[in-house]
Coordinates of C-alpha atoms and ligand atoms in Angstrom, one line a residue:
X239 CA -0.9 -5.5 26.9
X240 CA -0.7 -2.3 24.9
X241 CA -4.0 -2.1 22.2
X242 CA -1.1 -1.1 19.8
X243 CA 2.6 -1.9 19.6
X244 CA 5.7 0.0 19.7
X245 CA 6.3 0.0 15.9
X246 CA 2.2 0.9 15.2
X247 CA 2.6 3.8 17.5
X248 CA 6.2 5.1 16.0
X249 CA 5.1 4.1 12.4
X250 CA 2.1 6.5 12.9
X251 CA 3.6 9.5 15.0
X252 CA 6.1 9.5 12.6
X253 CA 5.3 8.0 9.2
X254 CA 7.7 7.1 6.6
X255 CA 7.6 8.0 2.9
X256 CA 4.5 10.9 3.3
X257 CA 4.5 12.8 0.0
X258 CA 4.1 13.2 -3.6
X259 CA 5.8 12.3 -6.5
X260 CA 5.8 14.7 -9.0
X261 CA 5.5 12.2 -12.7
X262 CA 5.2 8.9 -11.0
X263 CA 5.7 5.9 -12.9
X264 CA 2.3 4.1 -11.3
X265 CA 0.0 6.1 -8.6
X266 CA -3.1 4.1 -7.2
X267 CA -5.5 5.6 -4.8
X268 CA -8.3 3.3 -3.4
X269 CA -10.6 4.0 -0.4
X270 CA -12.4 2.0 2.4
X271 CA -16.2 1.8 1.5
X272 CA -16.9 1.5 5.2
X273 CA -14.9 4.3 6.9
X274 CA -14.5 6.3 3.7
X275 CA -10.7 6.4 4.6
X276 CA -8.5 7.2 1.5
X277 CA -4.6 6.0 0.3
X278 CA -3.0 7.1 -2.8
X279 CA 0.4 5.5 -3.3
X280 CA 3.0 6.7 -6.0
X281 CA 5.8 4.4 -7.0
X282 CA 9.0 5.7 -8.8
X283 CA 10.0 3.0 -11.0
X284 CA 13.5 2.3 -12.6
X285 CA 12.1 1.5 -16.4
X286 CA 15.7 -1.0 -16.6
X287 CA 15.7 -2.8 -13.4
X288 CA 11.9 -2.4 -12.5
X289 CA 13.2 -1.7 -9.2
X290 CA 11.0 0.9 -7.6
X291 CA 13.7 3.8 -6.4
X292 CA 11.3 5.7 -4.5
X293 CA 7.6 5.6 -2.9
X294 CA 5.8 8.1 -1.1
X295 CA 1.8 8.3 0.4
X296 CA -1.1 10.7 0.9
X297 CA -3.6 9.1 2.9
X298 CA -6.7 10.5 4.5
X299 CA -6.8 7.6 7.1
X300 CA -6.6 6.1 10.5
X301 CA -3.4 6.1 12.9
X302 CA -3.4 2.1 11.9
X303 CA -4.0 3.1 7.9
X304 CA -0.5 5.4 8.2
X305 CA 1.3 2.6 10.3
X306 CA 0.4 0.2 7.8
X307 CA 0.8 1.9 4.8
X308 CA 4.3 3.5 6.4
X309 CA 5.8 0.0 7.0
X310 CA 5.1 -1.0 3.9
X311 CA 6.3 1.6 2.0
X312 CA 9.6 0.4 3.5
X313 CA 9.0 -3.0 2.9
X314 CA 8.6 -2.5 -1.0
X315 CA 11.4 0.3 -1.3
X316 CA 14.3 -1.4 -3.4
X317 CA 12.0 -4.1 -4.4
X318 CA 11.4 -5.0 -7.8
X319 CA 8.0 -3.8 -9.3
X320 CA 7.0 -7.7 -9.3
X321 CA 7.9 -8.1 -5.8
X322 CA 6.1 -5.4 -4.4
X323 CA 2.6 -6.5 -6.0
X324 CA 3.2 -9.8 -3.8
X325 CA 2.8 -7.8 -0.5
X326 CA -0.1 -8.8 1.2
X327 CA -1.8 -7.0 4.4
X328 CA -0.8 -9.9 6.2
X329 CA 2.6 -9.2 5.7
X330 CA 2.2 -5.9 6.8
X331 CA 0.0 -6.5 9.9
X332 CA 2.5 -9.1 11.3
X333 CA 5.6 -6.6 10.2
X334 CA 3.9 -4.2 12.5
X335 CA 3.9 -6.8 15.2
X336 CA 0.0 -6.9 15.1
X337 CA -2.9 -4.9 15.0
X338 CA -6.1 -5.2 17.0
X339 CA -8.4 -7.4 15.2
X340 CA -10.7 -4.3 15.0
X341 CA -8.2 -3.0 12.9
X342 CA -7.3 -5.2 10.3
X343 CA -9.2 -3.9 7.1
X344 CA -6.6 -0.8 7.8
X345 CA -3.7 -2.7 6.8
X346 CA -5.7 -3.4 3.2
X347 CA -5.3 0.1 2.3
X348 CA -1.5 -0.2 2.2
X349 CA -1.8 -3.5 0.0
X350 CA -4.3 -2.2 -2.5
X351 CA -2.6 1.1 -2.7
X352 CA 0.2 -0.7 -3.4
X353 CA -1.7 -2.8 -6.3
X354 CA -2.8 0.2 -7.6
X355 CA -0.2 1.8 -8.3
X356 CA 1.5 -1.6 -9.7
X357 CA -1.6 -1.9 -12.1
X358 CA -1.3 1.8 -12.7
X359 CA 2.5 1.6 -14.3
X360 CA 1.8 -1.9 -15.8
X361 CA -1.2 -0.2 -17.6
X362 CA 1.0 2.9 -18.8
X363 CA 3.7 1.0 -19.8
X364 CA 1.8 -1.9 -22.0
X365 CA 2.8 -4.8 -19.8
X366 CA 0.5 -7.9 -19.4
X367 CA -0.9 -8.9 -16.2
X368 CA -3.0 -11.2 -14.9
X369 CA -6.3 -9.5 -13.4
X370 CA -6.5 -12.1 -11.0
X371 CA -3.9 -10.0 -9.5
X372 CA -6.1 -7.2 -8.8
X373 CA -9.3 -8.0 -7.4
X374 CA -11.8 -5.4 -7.6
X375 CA -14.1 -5.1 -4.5
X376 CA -18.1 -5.1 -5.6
X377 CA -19.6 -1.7 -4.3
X378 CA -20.6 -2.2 -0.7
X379 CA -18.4 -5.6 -0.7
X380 CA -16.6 -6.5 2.6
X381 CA -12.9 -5.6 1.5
X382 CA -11.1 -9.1 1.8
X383 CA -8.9 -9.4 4.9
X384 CA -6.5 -11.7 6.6
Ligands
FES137 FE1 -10.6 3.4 8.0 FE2 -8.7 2.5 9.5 S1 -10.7 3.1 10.1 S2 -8.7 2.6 7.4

């Protein structure tokens, strides 16, 4: 079998939702102690609904950081704000149809890229959260995986 499946390998030659968005409603970058790899996420945010309209990433990262962080830009497109903070990388990893096990902690860039940004329009727009939500990895902390 293929290290990587069809939807890995079209997700990362030709990545979804790559870009900026100019006055974002919630922008979270994070990074991967380990490999140093980088995400930043924006999230355009419908301030009614709370449905995010649009998403785009800038990622210095891996072929399986852009899969991941691709798919899920598509899975959390038309989502409510709420809904996409409930991603997890699991979700993501099994969307993709699977990445090697060497590969995993890839797929948590796209979930806490995703958290950040969340976190990022929940802090600029007053709204309680629970921090539980948004666990902050100690410095030199294995990044929690599936
Ligand atoms: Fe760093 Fe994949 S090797 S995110």
């Amino acid at each position: 079998m293929a290290l990587y499946t069809d939807t890995v390998m079209d997700h990362f030659m030709h990545p979804r939702n790559v870009g900026e968005i100019e006055n974002a409603s919630g922008v979270g970058e994070v990074g991967n102690a380990k490999c140093g790899d980088i995400m930043k996420m924006y999230l355009d945010v419908d301030p009614e609904t709370k449905v995010i309209k649009d998403v785009k990433f800038e990622t210095f990262g891996c072929g399986s950081a852009i899969a991941s962080t691709s798919i899920a830009t598509e899975m959390i497109k038309g989502k409510t704000i709420d809904e996409a903070l409930k991603l997890t990388n699991k979700e993501v990893v099994d969307a993709l149809g699977g990445l090697p096990a060497f590969k995993l902690h890839c797929s948590v860039l796209a979930e806490e890229s995703i958290k950040a940004a969340v976190k990022d329009y929940y802090d600029k727009n007053n709204i309680p959260y629970d921090p539980k939500d948004f666990p902050e990895a100690e410095e030199g902390e294995e990044v929690p995986m599936v």
